[in-house]
C-alpha cells in the first residue's frame, strides 16, 4: 500500500514537471517592436505626417529602401496617405543612428538621426524622404 502511494506521488510529480516544461517551451519571449503598424515603439524610427511628431506615424523597425507604395498606418491626420515624400517630423526610438535619404535606394540628400533624436524635418528633408536605413547606406 505504501509503495502504491509513493508511485502515485512520483507519477504525479513527473506529470506536473512535464506540463510545466511544456508551458515554458511554448511561452513566447517579450514582444519586439512591430514596424509599420502605426504605433511608435521602442526600437523603431518614427516618421510623422505632421510637424512636432503629430498625425499618423510611419514606424520602421528595419530599413525601407523605397517608400513608394507604403502608407501612414494607424490613427491621426495623414493616415492612409503615401509615406513617400510626406514626412514632416521624426523621433528615433532605436538604439541605432538612422539614415534618411530623399530618393529611393539611398539616393539624393543624406541625413542622420541620432539615437533619441526628436525634431522637425529641415527644409532639405521636409516632405522629401523616400528611404531610411538603420546604418549608413552609402
PDB file of C-alpha atoms in Angstrom, residues 21-116:
ATOM      1  CA  UNK A  21       8.291  22.159 -19.081  1.00  0.00           C
ATOM      2  CA  UNK A  22       5.775  22.185 -21.926  1.00  0.00           C
ATOM      3  CA  UNK A  23       4.357  25.513 -20.785  1.00  0.00           C
ATOM      4  CA  UNK A  24       7.833  27.023 -20.632  1.00  0.00           C
ATOM      5  CA  UNK A  25       8.728  25.686 -24.068  1.00  0.00           C
ATOM      6  CA  UNK A  26       5.661  27.275 -25.653  1.00  0.00           C
ATOM      7  CA  UNK A  27       5.867  30.597 -23.811  1.00  0.00           C
ATOM      8  CA  UNK A  28       6.929  33.456 -26.071  1.00  0.00           C
ATOM      9  CA  UNK A  29       9.643  35.935 -25.327  1.00  0.00           C
ATOM     10  CA  UNK A  30       8.940  39.586 -24.608  1.00  0.00           C
ATOM     11  CA  UNK A  31       7.362  41.122 -27.682  1.00  0.00           C
ATOM     12  CA  UNK A  32       9.604  43.044 -30.036  1.00  0.00           C
ATOM     13  CA  UNK A  33       8.669  46.179 -31.904  1.00  0.00           C
ATOM     14  CA  UNK A  34       6.393  45.708 -34.892  1.00  0.00           C
ATOM     15  CA  UNK A  35       7.245  48.059 -37.725  1.00  0.00           C
ATOM     16  CA  UNK A  36       4.676  49.719 -39.939  1.00  0.00           C
ATOM     17  CA  UNK A  37       1.781  49.227 -37.537  1.00  0.00           C
ATOM     18  CA  UNK A  38       1.177  52.940 -36.904  1.00  0.00           C
ATOM     19  CA  UNK A  39       2.472  52.950 -33.320  1.00  0.00           C
ATOM     20  CA  UNK A  40       5.998  54.080 -32.480  1.00  0.00           C
ATOM     21  CA  UNK A  41       7.598  51.559 -30.143  1.00  0.00           C
ATOM     22  CA  UNK A  42      10.999  51.334 -28.530  1.00  0.00           C
ATOM     23  CA  UNK A  43      13.490  50.119 -31.148  1.00  0.00           C
ATOM     24  CA  UNK A  44      11.875  51.962 -34.058  1.00  0.00           C
ATOM     25  CA  UNK A  45      12.257  55.124 -36.112  1.00  0.00           C
ATOM     26  CA  UNK A  46       9.053  57.138 -36.376  1.00  0.00           C
ATOM     27  CA  UNK A  47       8.420  59.393 -39.368  1.00  0.00           C
ATOM     28  CA  UNK A  48       5.409  61.633 -38.756  1.00  0.00           C
ATOM     29  CA  UNK A  49       2.978  63.091 -41.254  1.00  0.00           C
ATOM     30  CA  UNK A  50       2.858  66.461 -39.439  1.00  0.00           C
ATOM     31  CA  UNK A  51       5.397  68.665 -37.669  1.00  0.00           C
ATOM     32  CA  UNK A  52       6.050  68.273 -33.934  1.00  0.00           C
ATOM     33  CA  UNK A  53       5.505  64.487 -34.014  1.00  0.00           C
ATOM     34  CA  UNK A  54       1.816  64.901 -34.784  1.00  0.00           C
ATOM     35  CA  UNK A  55      -0.510  62.991 -37.045  1.00  0.00           C
ATOM     36  CA  UNK A  56      -0.028  59.456 -38.311  1.00  0.00           C
ATOM     37  CA  UNK A  57       3.374  57.806 -37.859  1.00  0.00           C
ATOM     38  CA  UNK A  58       5.254  55.598 -40.312  1.00  0.00           C
ATOM     39  CA  UNK A  59       7.221  53.421 -37.881  1.00  0.00           C
ATOM     40  CA  UNK A  60      10.242  51.497 -39.125  1.00  0.00           C
ATOM     41  CA  UNK A  61      11.904  48.581 -37.345  1.00  0.00           C
ATOM     42  CA  UNK A  62      14.117  47.638 -40.300  1.00  0.00           C
ATOM     43  CA  UNK A  63      15.312  49.620 -43.279  1.00  0.00           C
ATOM     44  CA  UNK A  64      12.998  50.510 -46.117  1.00  0.00           C
ATOM     45  CA  UNK A  65      14.785  51.107 -49.405  1.00  0.00           C
ATOM     46  CA  UNK A  66      11.780  52.643 -51.155  1.00  0.00           C
ATOM     47  CA  UNK A  67       8.716  54.204 -49.516  1.00  0.00           C
ATOM     48  CA  UNK A  68       6.773  54.017 -52.791  1.00  0.00           C
ATOM     49  CA  UNK A  69       3.592  52.048 -52.064  1.00  0.00           C
ATOM     50  CA  UNK A  70       3.903  52.500 -48.271  1.00  0.00           C
ATOM     51  CA  UNK A  71       1.237  54.489 -46.441  1.00  0.00           C
ATOM     52  CA  UNK A  72       0.918  56.021 -42.989  1.00  0.00           C
ATOM     53  CA  UNK A  73      -0.942  53.384 -40.953  1.00  0.00           C
ATOM     54  CA  UNK A  74      -2.837  53.861 -37.735  1.00  0.00           C
ATOM     55  CA  UNK A  75      -4.680  56.845 -36.358  1.00  0.00           C
ATOM     56  CA  UNK A  76      -4.154  60.545 -36.905  1.00  0.00           C
ATOM     57  CA  UNK A  77      -4.034  63.113 -39.668  1.00  0.00           C
ATOM     58  CA  UNK A  78      -2.427  61.643 -42.770  1.00  0.00           C
ATOM     59  CA  UNK A  79      -3.486  58.040 -42.089  1.00  0.00           C
ATOM     60  CA  UNK A  80      -3.692  56.246 -45.420  1.00  0.00           C
ATOM     61  CA  UNK A  81      -1.571  58.873 -47.215  1.00  0.00           C
ATOM     62  CA  UNK A  82       1.616  57.872 -49.022  1.00  0.00           C
ATOM     63  CA  UNK A  83       4.701  57.736 -46.780  1.00  0.00           C
ATOM     64  CA  UNK A  84       6.877  58.660 -49.767  1.00  0.00           C
ATOM     65  CA  UNK A  85       7.843  62.349 -49.700  1.00  0.00           C
ATOM     66  CA  UNK A  86       5.408  63.047 -46.839  1.00  0.00           C
ATOM     67  CA  UNK A  87       7.462  63.308 -43.626  1.00  0.00           C
ATOM     68  CA  UNK A  88       7.404  66.498 -41.559  1.00  0.00           C
ATOM     69  CA  UNK A  89       8.972  65.286 -38.280  1.00  0.00           C
ATOM     70  CA  UNK A  90      10.606  62.267 -36.666  1.00  0.00           C
ATOM     71  CA  UNK A  91      11.593  60.509 -33.472  1.00  0.00           C
ATOM     72  CA  UNK A  92      14.397  57.936 -33.281  1.00  0.00           C
ATOM     73  CA  UNK A  93      13.437  55.489 -30.501  1.00  0.00           C
ATOM     74  CA  UNK A  94      16.004  52.938 -31.701  1.00  0.00           C
ATOM     75  CA  UNK A  95      19.448  52.227 -30.238  1.00  0.00           C
ATOM     76  CA  UNK A  96      20.986  52.883 -33.678  1.00  0.00           C
ATOM     77  CA  UNK A  97      21.563  56.046 -35.669  1.00  0.00           C
ATOM     78  CA  UNK A  98      19.124  56.057 -38.597  1.00  0.00           C
ATOM     79  CA  UNK A  99      19.981  57.470 -42.021  1.00  0.00           C
ATOM     80  CA  UNK A 100      17.325  59.008 -44.257  1.00  0.00           C
ATOM     81  CA  UNK A 101      17.545  59.819 -47.953  1.00  0.00           C
ATOM     82  CA  UNK A 102      15.496  61.993 -50.272  1.00  0.00           C
ATOM     83  CA  UNK A 103      15.446  59.354 -53.016  1.00  0.00           C
ATOM     84  CA  UNK A 104      14.840  55.620 -53.006  1.00  0.00           C
ATOM     85  CA  UNK A 105      17.761  53.219 -52.585  1.00  0.00           C
ATOM     86  CA  UNK A 106      19.775  55.723 -50.509  1.00  0.00           C
ATOM     87  CA  UNK A 107      19.840  58.294 -53.282  1.00  0.00           C
ATOM     88  CA  UNK A 108      19.636  62.064 -53.053  1.00  0.00           C
ATOM     89  CA  UNK A 109      20.445  64.060 -49.936  1.00  0.00           C
ATOM     90  CA  UNK A 110      21.582  62.075 -46.887  1.00  0.00           C
ATOM     91  CA  UNK A 111      20.821  62.890 -43.256  1.00  0.00           C
ATOM     92  CA  UNK A 112      21.399  61.145 -39.940  1.00  0.00           C
ATOM     93  CA  UNK A 113      19.045  60.932 -36.985  1.00  0.00           C
ATOM     94  CA  UNK A 114      20.962  60.201 -33.761  1.00  0.00           C
ATOM     95  CA  UNK A 115      19.648  57.862 -31.071  1.00  0.00           C
ATOM     96  CA  UNK A 116      16.819  59.567 -29.175  1.00  0.00           C
TER      97      UNK A 116
END
